[in-house]
Amino acid sequence: MPIKNRFAEILPEITAWRHDFHQHPELMFDVERTAGRVAALLREFGCDEVIEGIGRTGVVGVIHGQAGGGQAGSGDRAIGLRADMDALPVREQADVPYASKEAGKMHACGHDGHTAMLLGAAKYLCETRAFKGRAVVIFQPAEEGGGGGLEMCRDGLMERFGIEEVYAIHNMPGIPVGEFAICDGPIMAACDQFDIRVVGRGGHAATPHDAVDAVVVSAQIIMALQTIASRNVNPHDQVVVSTCAIKSDSSVHNVIAQEVMLRGTVRTMRPELRDYVEERVNQIVTATAEAFGARAEIAYDRGYPVTSNRPEYAALAVEGAKRVTDKVNPNVTPMMGAEDFSYMLEARPGAYIWLGNGDSAILHSADYIFDDRALPYGASWFVEMVEARLPA
């Protein structure tokens, strides 16, 4: 079945919203312009409720179905649909007429597209109301590292609006435009990060025996951390331990550093594995430093949890996608990126699905371009989930 005809008709309008958001990217929770524009459009569409300031700068719109919808707690069911609004601190290199006007900021992950397609779905649902209950459209700030999804949940998002199920889309380069992909269980990884301070004893490069070289110790730690994935966990488990930055307190050719700072990330797909890897990181860092006569201090911070689709809700998402297109992959390989929609899926059942963005540059790249042809597919899927889960 093709995309809904109405979205073909209003595609220029949805595209214009997307381009406007793209020209005015905002970071983390500082999405006042974007959130204000979203709220104004939702009111223009005729949403029954538009609430701003959920999770600091999030926006929620409530659309009642034909039967009146009712309020949270009235017995009428509510389905949540989520889009993220924030951009990235990236200087845009893409050659498009609607390029970012904000220096050093760019929608390099397609959140402008997610916001536009959910607005398109909200407009359609306000026009048709071919469902019974409430459609709750959620526009979230700070997905890119700020945990805006968690902030909205802490602000009572699920309870206040009586949300029973929640669904989200993310565009995905490498999948043909208009095709959907999903899997049961984990689809995105948990993301943790570490900062390690290695302290040795500085000295002259010509007399290394009189020093404890923090650079050499750090090199040993970096290599030893790689054995967690290669030798400590089952090869069938998915684990990534990456040391991504190293900085010493020396910048000259003949001084042995006394201190080195390491920074990196850990990605895992199961909660118990997450606990184990954190334990091993601490053991390896401490023991390796001591073995070389140095000491190490580690700060290990937990980030987003695993984004996991319950099988029955992933099946519902597949059914919705198949009502939009016959190009649906229900067994896609999970990826080790992280997503704070995970917090919403911990609070309520639902599903997270990928929508193809074609042969674009990778996400978070300075020359990434969201493909506007994906907009009506995403908007149609959002609507299908509401109409199927809340039949009139």
PDB file of N, CA and C in Angstrom, residues 303-382:
ATOM      1  N   GLY A 303      25.488   6.316  30.586  1.00  0.00           N
ATOM      2  CA  GLY A 303      24.680   7.152  29.722  1.00  0.00           C
ATOM      3  C   GLY A 303      23.373   6.477  29.379  1.00  0.00           C
ATOM      4  N   TYR A 304      22.970   6.566  28.123  1.00  0.00           N
ATOM      5  CA  TYR A 304      21.688   6.018  27.696  1.00  0.00           C
ATOM      6  C   TYR A 304      21.675   4.499  27.823  1.00  0.00           C
ATOM      7  N   PRO A 305      20.551   3.931  28.278  1.00  0.00           N
ATOM      8  CA  PRO A 305      20.442   2.464  28.328  1.00  0.00           C
ATOM      9  C   PRO A 305      20.192   1.880  26.941  1.00  0.00           C
ATOM     10  N   VAL A 306      20.103   0.559  26.879  1.00  0.00           N
ATOM     11  CA  VAL A 306      19.815  -0.133  25.630  1.00  0.00           C
ATOM     12  C   VAL A 306      18.431   0.260  25.122  1.00  0.00           C
ATOM     13  N   THR A 307      18.333   0.524  23.833  1.00  0.00           N
ATOM     14  CA  THR A 307      17.028   0.746  23.192  1.00  0.00           C
ATOM     15  C   THR A 307      16.528  -0.607  22.720  1.00  0.00           C
ATOM     16  N   SER A 308      15.469  -1.097  23.360  1.00  0.00           N
ATOM     17  CA  SER A 308      15.030  -2.470  23.119  1.00  0.00           C
ATOM     18  C   SER A 308      13.557  -2.515  22.736  1.00  0.00           C
ATOM     19  N   ASN A 309      13.268  -3.218  21.653  1.00  0.00           N
ATOM     20  CA  ASN A 309      11.891  -3.397  21.175  1.00  0.00           C
ATOM     21  C   ASN A 309      11.323  -4.717  21.698  1.00  0.00           C
ATOM     22  N   ARG A 310      10.223  -4.652  22.409  1.00  0.00           N
ATOM     23  CA  ARG A 310       9.545  -5.887  22.786  1.00  0.00           C
ATOM     24  C   ARG A 310       8.991  -6.527  21.513  1.00  0.00           C
ATOM     25  N   PRO A 311       9.130  -7.841  21.393  1.00  0.00           N
ATOM     26  CA  PRO A 311       8.753  -8.503  20.134  1.00  0.00           C
ATOM     27  C   PRO A 311       7.343  -8.202  19.658  1.00  0.00           C
ATOM     28  N   GLU A 312       6.358  -8.193  20.569  1.00  0.00           N
ATOM     29  CA  GLU A 312       4.983  -7.979  20.125  1.00  0.00           C
ATOM     30  C   GLU A 312       4.762  -6.570  19.579  1.00  0.00           C
ATOM     31  N   TYR A 313       5.524  -5.587  20.098  1.00  0.00           N
ATOM     32  CA  TYR A 313       5.369  -4.211  19.628  1.00  0.00           C
ATOM     33  C   TYR A 313       6.212  -3.968  18.369  1.00  0.00           C
ATOM     34  N   ALA A 314       7.338  -4.654  18.267  1.00  0.00           N
ATOM     35  CA  ALA A 314       8.085  -4.605  17.008  1.00  0.00           C
ATOM     36  C   ALA A 314       7.236  -5.164  15.879  1.00  0.00           C
ATOM     37  N   ALA A 315       6.460  -6.240  16.171  1.00  0.00           N
ATOM     38  CA  ALA A 315       5.566  -6.818  15.163  1.00  0.00           C
ATOM     39  C   ALA A 315       4.491  -5.824  14.755  1.00  0.00           C
ATOM     40  N   LEU A 316       3.975  -5.068  15.706  1.00  0.00           N
ATOM     41  CA  LEU A 316       2.985  -4.033  15.384  1.00  0.00           C
ATOM     42  C   LEU A 316       3.605  -2.953  14.499  1.00  0.00           C
ATOM     43  N   ALA A 317       4.855  -2.588  14.797  1.00  0.00           N
ATOM     44  CA  ALA A 317       5.536  -1.578  13.978  1.00  0.00           C
ATOM     45  C   ALA A 317       5.747  -2.084  12.559  1.00  0.00           C
ATOM     46  N   VAL A 318       6.071  -3.359  12.418  1.00  0.00           N
ATOM     47  CA  VAL A 318       6.237  -3.957  11.095  1.00  0.00           C
ATOM     48  C   VAL A 318       4.918  -3.934  10.335  1.00  0.00           C
ATOM     49  N   GLU A 319       3.838  -4.290  11.004  1.00  0.00           N
ATOM     50  CA  GLU A 319       2.519  -4.270  10.354  1.00  0.00           C
ATOM     51  C   GLU A 319       2.190  -2.863   9.867  1.00  0.00           C
ATOM     52  N   GLY A 320       2.476  -1.856  10.713  1.00  0.00           N
ATOM     53  CA  GLY A 320       2.225  -0.476  10.306  1.00  0.00           C
ATOM     54  C   GLY A 320       3.067  -0.083   9.108  1.00  0.00           C
ATOM     55  N   ALA A 321       4.332  -0.503   9.105  1.00  0.00           N
ATOM     56  CA  ALA A 321       5.209  -0.178   7.983  1.00  0.00           C
ATOM     57  C   ALA A 321       4.739  -0.856   6.702  1.00  0.00           C
ATOM     58  N   LYS A 322       4.243  -2.079   6.813  1.00  0.00           N
ATOM     59  CA  LYS A 322       3.777  -2.794   5.623  1.00  0.00           C
ATOM     60  C   LYS A 322       2.505  -2.185   5.044  1.00  0.00           C
ATOM     61  N   ARG A 323       1.792  -1.415   5.850  1.00  0.00           N
ATOM     62  CA  ARG A 323       0.632  -0.694   5.305  1.00  0.00           C
ATOM     63  C   ARG A 323       1.066   0.557   4.545  1.00  0.00           C
ATOM     64  N   VAL A 324       2.338   0.911   4.675  1.00  0.00           N
ATOM     65  CA  VAL A 324       2.887   2.070   3.968  1.00  0.00           C
ATOM     66  C   VAL A 324       3.659   1.623   2.730  1.00  0.00           C
ATOM     67  N   THR A 325       4.426   0.534   2.861  1.00  0.00           N
ATOM     68  CA  THR A 325       5.265   0.034   1.765  1.00  0.00           C
ATOM     69  C   THR A 325       5.495  -1.455   1.958  1.00  0.00           C
ATOM     70  N   ASP A 326       5.808  -2.153   0.892  1.00  0.00           N
ATOM     71  CA  ASP A 326       6.134  -3.569   1.024  1.00  0.00           C
ATOM     72  C   ASP A 326       7.617  -3.787   1.265  1.00  0.00           C
ATOM     73  N   LYS A 327       8.377  -2.712   1.381  1.00  0.00           N
ATOM     74  CA  LYS A 327       9.825  -2.803   1.614  1.00  0.00           C
ATOM     75  C   LYS A 327      10.103  -2.634   3.117  1.00  0.00           C
ATOM     76  N   VAL A 328      10.005  -3.743   3.852  1.00  0.00           N
ATOM     77  CA  VAL A 328      10.197  -3.722   5.304  1.00  0.00           C
ATOM     78  C   VAL A 328      11.125  -4.872   5.689  1.00  0.00           C
ATOM     79  N   ASN A 329      12.197  -4.562   6.399  1.00  0.00           N
ATOM     80  CA  ASN A 329      13.124  -5.574   6.916  1.00  0.00           C
ATOM     81  C   ASN A 329      12.861  -5.745   8.409  1.00  0.00           C
ATOM     82  N   PRO A 330      12.265  -6.883   8.830  1.00  0.00           N
ATOM     83  CA  PRO A 330      11.937  -7.066  10.245  1.00  0.00           C
ATOM     84  C   PRO A 330      13.087  -7.642  11.072  1.00  0.00           C
ATOM     85  N   ASN A 331      14.228  -7.906  10.432  1.00  0.00           N
ATOM     86  CA  ASN A 331      15.349  -8.547  11.132  1.00  0.00           C
ATOM     87  C   ASN A 331      16.660  -7.816  10.870  1.00  0.00           C
ATOM     88  N   VAL A 332      16.632  -6.515  10.977  1.00  0.00           N
ATOM     89  CA  VAL A 332      17.830  -5.733  10.712  1.00  0.00           C
ATOM     90  C   VAL A 332      18.880  -5.995  11.796  1.00  0.00           C
ATOM     91  N   THR A 333      20.145  -5.850  11.451  1.00  0.00           N
ATOM     92  CA  THR A 333      21.226  -5.994  12.425  1.00  0.00           C
ATOM     93  C   THR A 333      21.266  -4.763  13.327  1.00  0.00           C
ATOM     94  N   PRO A 334      21.246  -4.940  14.645  1.00  0.00           N
ATOM     95  CA  PRO A 334      21.328  -3.784  15.549  1.00  0.00           C
ATOM     96  C   PRO A 334      22.630  -3.018  15.347  1.00  0.00           C
ATOM     97  N   MET A 335      22.644  -1.780  15.802  1.00  0.00           N
ATOM     98  CA  MET A 335      23.871  -0.995  15.715  1.00  0.00           C
ATOM     99  C   MET A 335      24.287  -0.523  17.096  1.00  0.00           C
ATOM    100  N   MET A 336      25.574  -0.172  17.234  1.00  0.00           N
ATOM    101  CA  MET A 336      26.129   0.152  18.540  1.00  0.00           C
ATOM    102  C   MET A 336      26.019   1.626  18.902  1.00  0.00           C
ATOM    103  N   GLY A 337      25.332   2.397  18.077  1.00  0.00           N
ATOM    104  CA  GLY A 337      24.996   3.758  18.476  1.00  0.00           C
ATOM    105  C   GLY A 337      23.986   3.729  19.613  1.00  0.00           C
ATOM    106  N   ALA A 338      23.747   4.873  20.228  1.00  0.00           N
ATOM    107  CA  ALA A 338      22.828   4.963  21.371  1.00  0.00           C
ATOM    108  C   ALA A 338      21.724   5.967  21.082  1.00  0.00           C
ATOM    109  N   GLU A 339      20.633   5.856  21.832  1.00  0.00           N
ATOM    110  CA  GLU A 339      19.429   6.648  21.555  1.00  0.00           C
ATOM    111  C   GLU A 339      18.648   6.817  22.854  1.00  0.00           C
ATOM    112  N   ASP A 340      18.296   8.059  23.197  1.00  0.00           N
ATOM    113  CA  ASP A 340      17.621   8.224  24.485  1.00  0.00           C
ATOM    114  C   ASP A 340      16.119   7.989  24.430  1.00  0.00           C
ATOM    115  N   PHE A 341      15.587   7.559  23.283  1.00  0.00           N
ATOM    116  CA  PHE A 341      14.231   7.015  23.262  1.00  0.00           C
ATOM    117  C   PHE A 341      14.170   5.765  24.138  1.00  0.00           C
ATOM    118  N   SER A 342      15.352   5.230  24.458  1.00  0.00           N
ATOM    119  CA  SER A 342      15.436   4.071  25.355  1.00  0.00           C
ATOM    120  C   SER A 342      14.735   4.339  26.680  1.00  0.00           C
ATOM    121  N   TYR A 343      14.819   5.564  27.191  1.00  0.00           N
ATOM    122  CA  TYR A 343      14.161   5.880  28.453  1.00  0.00           C
ATOM    123  C   TYR A 343      12.641   5.781  28.323  1.00  0.00           C
ATOM    124  N   MET A 344      12.117   6.208  27.197  1.00  0.00           N
ATOM    125  CA  MET A 344      10.666   6.127  26.990  1.00  0.00           C
ATOM    126  C   MET A 344      10.224   4.680  26.851  1.00  0.00           C
ATOM    127  N   LEU A 345      11.066   3.847  26.204  1.00  0.00           N
ATOM    128  CA  LEU A 345      10.722   2.427  26.076  1.00  0.00           C
ATOM    129  C   LEU A 345      10.880   1.697  27.402  1.00  0.00           C
ATOM    130  N   GLU A 346      11.668   2.221  28.316  1.00  0.00           N
ATOM    131  CA  GLU A 346      11.714   1.654  29.667  1.00  0.00           C
ATOM    132  C   GLU A 346      10.455   2.017  30.454  1.00  0.00           C
ATOM    133  N   ALA A 347       9.903   3.187  30.134  1.00  0.00           N
ATOM    134  CA  ALA A 347       8.708   3.643  30.849  1.00  0.00           C
ATOM    135  C   ALA A 347       7.431   3.017  30.299  1.00  0.00           C
ATOM    136  N   ARG A 348       7.387   2.789  28.985  1.00  0.00           N
ATOM    137  CA  ARG A 348       6.197   2.236  28.342  1.00  0.00           C
ATOM    138  C   ARG A 348       6.634   1.320  27.196  1.00  0.00           C
ATOM    139  N   PRO A 349       5.829   0.305  26.876  1.00  0.00           N
ATOM    140  CA  PRO A 349       6.157  -0.534  25.718  1.00  0.00           C
ATOM    141  C   PRO A 349       5.969   0.239  24.424  1.00  0.00           C
ATOM    142  N   GLY A 350       6.642  -0.233  23.396  1.00  0.00           N
ATOM    143  CA  GLY A 350       6.536   0.428  22.097  1.00  0.00           C
ATOM    144  C   GLY A 350       7.622  -0.081  21.180  1.00  0.00           C
ATOM    145  N   ALA A 351       7.992   0.726  20.205  1.00  0.00           N
ATOM    146  CA  ALA A 351       8.988   0.287  19.233  1.00  0.00           C
ATOM    147  C   ALA A 351       9.691   1.478  18.605  1.00  0.00           C
ATOM    148  N   TYR A 352      10.905   1.212  18.166  1.00  0.00           N
ATOM    149  CA  TYR A 352      11.775   2.192  17.510  1.00  0.00           C
ATOM    150  C   TYR A 352      12.157   1.606  16.161  1.00  0.00           C
ATOM    151  N   ILE A 353      11.876   2.326  15.090  1.00  0.00           N
ATOM    152  CA  ILE A 353      12.061   1.796  13.741  1.00  0.00           C
ATOM    153  C   ILE A 353      12.955   2.732  12.937  1.00  0.00           C
ATOM    154  N   TRP A 354      13.704   2.161  11.997  1.00  0.00           N
ATOM    155  CA  TRP A 354      14.534   2.957  11.102  1.00  0.00           C
ATOM    156  C   TRP A 354      13.833   3.140   9.769  1.00  0.00           C
ATOM    157  N   LEU A 355      14.034   4.318   9.186  1.00  0.00           N
ATOM    158  CA  LEU A 355      13.489   4.661   7.871  1.00  0.00           C
ATOM    159  C   LEU A 355      14.649   5.049   6.967  1.00  0.00           C
ATOM    160  N   GLY A 356      14.729   4.423   5.798  1.00  0.00           N
ATOM    161  CA  GLY A 356      15.864   4.624   4.918  1.00  0.00           C
ATOM    162  C   GLY A 356      16.065   6.054   4.463  1.00  0.00           C
ATOM    163  N   ASN A 357      17.338   6.471   4.447  1.00  0.00           N
ATOM    164  CA  ASN A 357      17.710   7.797   3.942  1.00  0.00           C
ATOM    165  C   ASN A 357      18.576   7.693   2.694  1.00  0.00           C
ATOM    166  N   GLY A 358      18.647   6.476   2.131  1.00  0.00           N
ATOM    167  CA  GLY A 358      19.372   6.303   0.874  1.00  0.00           C
ATOM    168  C   GLY A 358      20.876   6.371   1.015  1.00  0.00           C
ATOM    169  N   ASP A 359      21.528   6.791  -0.057  1.00  0.00           N
ATOM    170  CA  ASP A 359      22.981   6.819  -0.133  1.00  0.00           C
ATOM    171  C   ASP A 359      23.565   8.134   0.376  1.00  0.00           C
ATOM    172  N   SER A 360      23.051   8.630   1.468  1.00  0.00           N
ATOM    173  CA  SER A 360      23.566   9.889   2.020  1.00  0.00           C
ATOM    174  C   SER A 360      24.858   9.641   2.782  1.00  0.00           C
ATOM    175  N   ALA A 361      25.521  10.723   3.167  1.00  0.00           N
ATOM    176  CA  ALA A 361      26.650  10.607   4.089  1.00  0.00           C
ATOM    177  C   ALA A 361      26.141  10.053   5.417  1.00  0.00           C
ATOM    178  N   ILE A 362      27.052   9.556   6.241  1.00  0.00           N
ATOM    179  CA  ILE A 362      26.658   8.941   7.494  1.00  0.00           C
ATOM    180  C   ILE A 362      26.122   9.989   8.476  1.00  0.00           C
ATOM    181  N   LEU A 363      25.375   9.524   9.454  1.00  0.00           N
ATOM    182  CA  LEU A 363      24.865  10.403  10.498  1.00  0.00           C
ATOM    183  C   LEU A 363      26.017  11.080  11.234  1.00  0.00           C
ATOM    184  N   HIS A 364      25.796  12.326  11.617  1.00  0.00           N
ATOM    185  CA  HIS A 364      26.757  13.162  12.348  1.00  0.00           C
ATOM    186  C   HIS A 364      27.893  13.663  11.454  1.00  0.00           C
ATOM    187  N   SER A 365      27.790  13.439  10.154  1.00  0.00           N
ATOM    188  CA  SER A 365      28.793  13.927   9.216  1.00  0.00           C
ATOM    189  C   SER A 365      28.463  15.348   8.783  1.00  0.00           C
ATOM    190  N   ALA A 366      29.494  16.134   8.517  1.00  0.00           N
ATOM    191  CA  ALA A 366      29.290  17.526   8.119  1.00  0.00           C
ATOM    192  C   ALA A 366      28.639  17.655   6.746  1.00  0.00           C
ATOM    193  N   ASP A 367      28.703  16.598   5.924  1.00  0.00           N
ATOM    194  CA  ASP A 367      28.068  16.664   4.609  1.00  0.00           C
ATOM    195  C   ASP A 367      26.831  15.755   4.504  1.00  0.00           C
ATOM    196  N   TYR A 368      26.295  15.368   5.662  1.00  0.00           N
ATOM    197  CA  TYR A 368      25.046  14.601   5.689  1.00  0.00           C
ATOM    198  C   TYR A 368      23.886  15.458   5.167  1.00  0.00           C
ATOM    199  N   ILE A 369      22.990  14.825   4.411  1.00  0.00           N
ATOM    200  CA  ILE A 369      21.781  15.506   3.927  1.00  0.00           C
ATOM    201  C   ILE A 369      20.587  14.585   4.151  1.00  0.00           C
ATOM    202  N   PHE A 370      19.590  15.072   4.848  1.00  0.00           N
ATOM    203  CA  PHE A 370      18.336  14.321   4.998  1.00  0.00           C
ATOM    204  C   PHE A 370      17.614  14.334   3.656  1.00  0.00           C
ATOM    205  N   ASP A 371      17.095  13.172   3.253  1.00  0.00           N
ATOM    206  CA  ASP A 371      16.391  13.057   1.972  1.00  0.00           C
ATOM    207  C   ASP A 371      14.906  13.339   2.177  1.00  0.00           C
ATOM    208  N   ASP A 372      14.433  14.445   1.603  1.00  0.00           N
ATOM    209  CA  ASP A 372      13.034  14.851   1.807  1.00  0.00           C
ATOM    210  C   ASP A 372      12.028  13.847   1.265  1.00  0.00           C
ATOM    211  N   ARG A 373      12.459  12.958   0.386  1.00  0.00           N
ATOM    212  CA  ARG A 373      11.538  11.939  -0.128  1.00  0.00           C
ATOM    213  C   ARG A 373      11.091  10.979   0.966  1.00  0.00           C
ATOM    214  N   ALA A 374      11.818  10.928   2.080  1.00  0.00           N
ATOM    215  CA  ALA A 374      11.451  10.041   3.189  1.00  0.00           C
ATOM    216  C   ALA A 374      10.305  10.605   4.026  1.00  0.00           C
ATOM    217  N   LEU A 375      10.050  11.904   3.935  1.00  0.00           N
ATOM    218  CA  LEU A 375       9.077  12.549   4.814  1.00  0.00           C
ATOM    219  C   LEU A 375       7.685  11.922   4.767  1.00  0.00           C
ATOM    220  N   PRO A 376       7.082  11.709   3.598  1.00  0.00           N
ATOM    221  CA  PRO A 376       5.719  11.153   3.601  1.00  0.00           C
ATOM    222  C   PRO A 376       5.673   9.717   4.110  1.00  0.00           C
ATOM    223  N   TYR A 377       6.748   8.954   3.970  1.00  0.00           N
ATOM    224  CA  TYR A 377       6.764   7.585   4.501  1.00  0.00           C
ATOM    225  C   TYR A 377       6.710   7.617   6.034  1.00  0.00           C
ATOM    226  N   GLY A 378       7.533   8.473   6.629  1.00  0.00           N
ATOM    227  CA  GLY A 378       7.544   8.567   8.082  1.00  0.00           C
ATOM    228  C   GLY A 378       6.231   9.086   8.631  1.00  0.00           C
ATOM    229  N   ALA A 379       5.688  10.120   8.007  1.00  0.00           N
ATOM    230  CA  ALA A 379       4.416  10.670   8.463  1.00  0.00           C
ATOM    231  C   ALA A 379       3.306   9.629   8.353  1.00  0.00           C
ATOM    232  N   SER A 380       3.302   8.877   7.258  1.00  0.00           N
ATOM    233  CA  SER A 380       2.284   7.829   7.069  1.00  0.00           C
ATOM    234  C   SER A 380       2.396   6.754   8.139  1.00  0.00           C
ATOM    235  N   TRP A 381       3.624   6.359   8.474  1.00  0.00           N
ATOM    236  CA  TRP A 381       3.809   5.320   9.497  1.00  0.00           C
ATOM    237  C   TRP A 381       3.305   5.775  10.853  1.00  0.00           C
ATOM    238  N   PHE A 382       3.607   7.022  11.223  1.00  0.00           N
ATOM    239  CA  PHE A 382       3.097   7.542  12.483  1.00  0.00           C
ATOM    240  C   PHE A 382       1.569   7.442  12.534  1.00  0.00           C
TER     241      PHE A 382
END
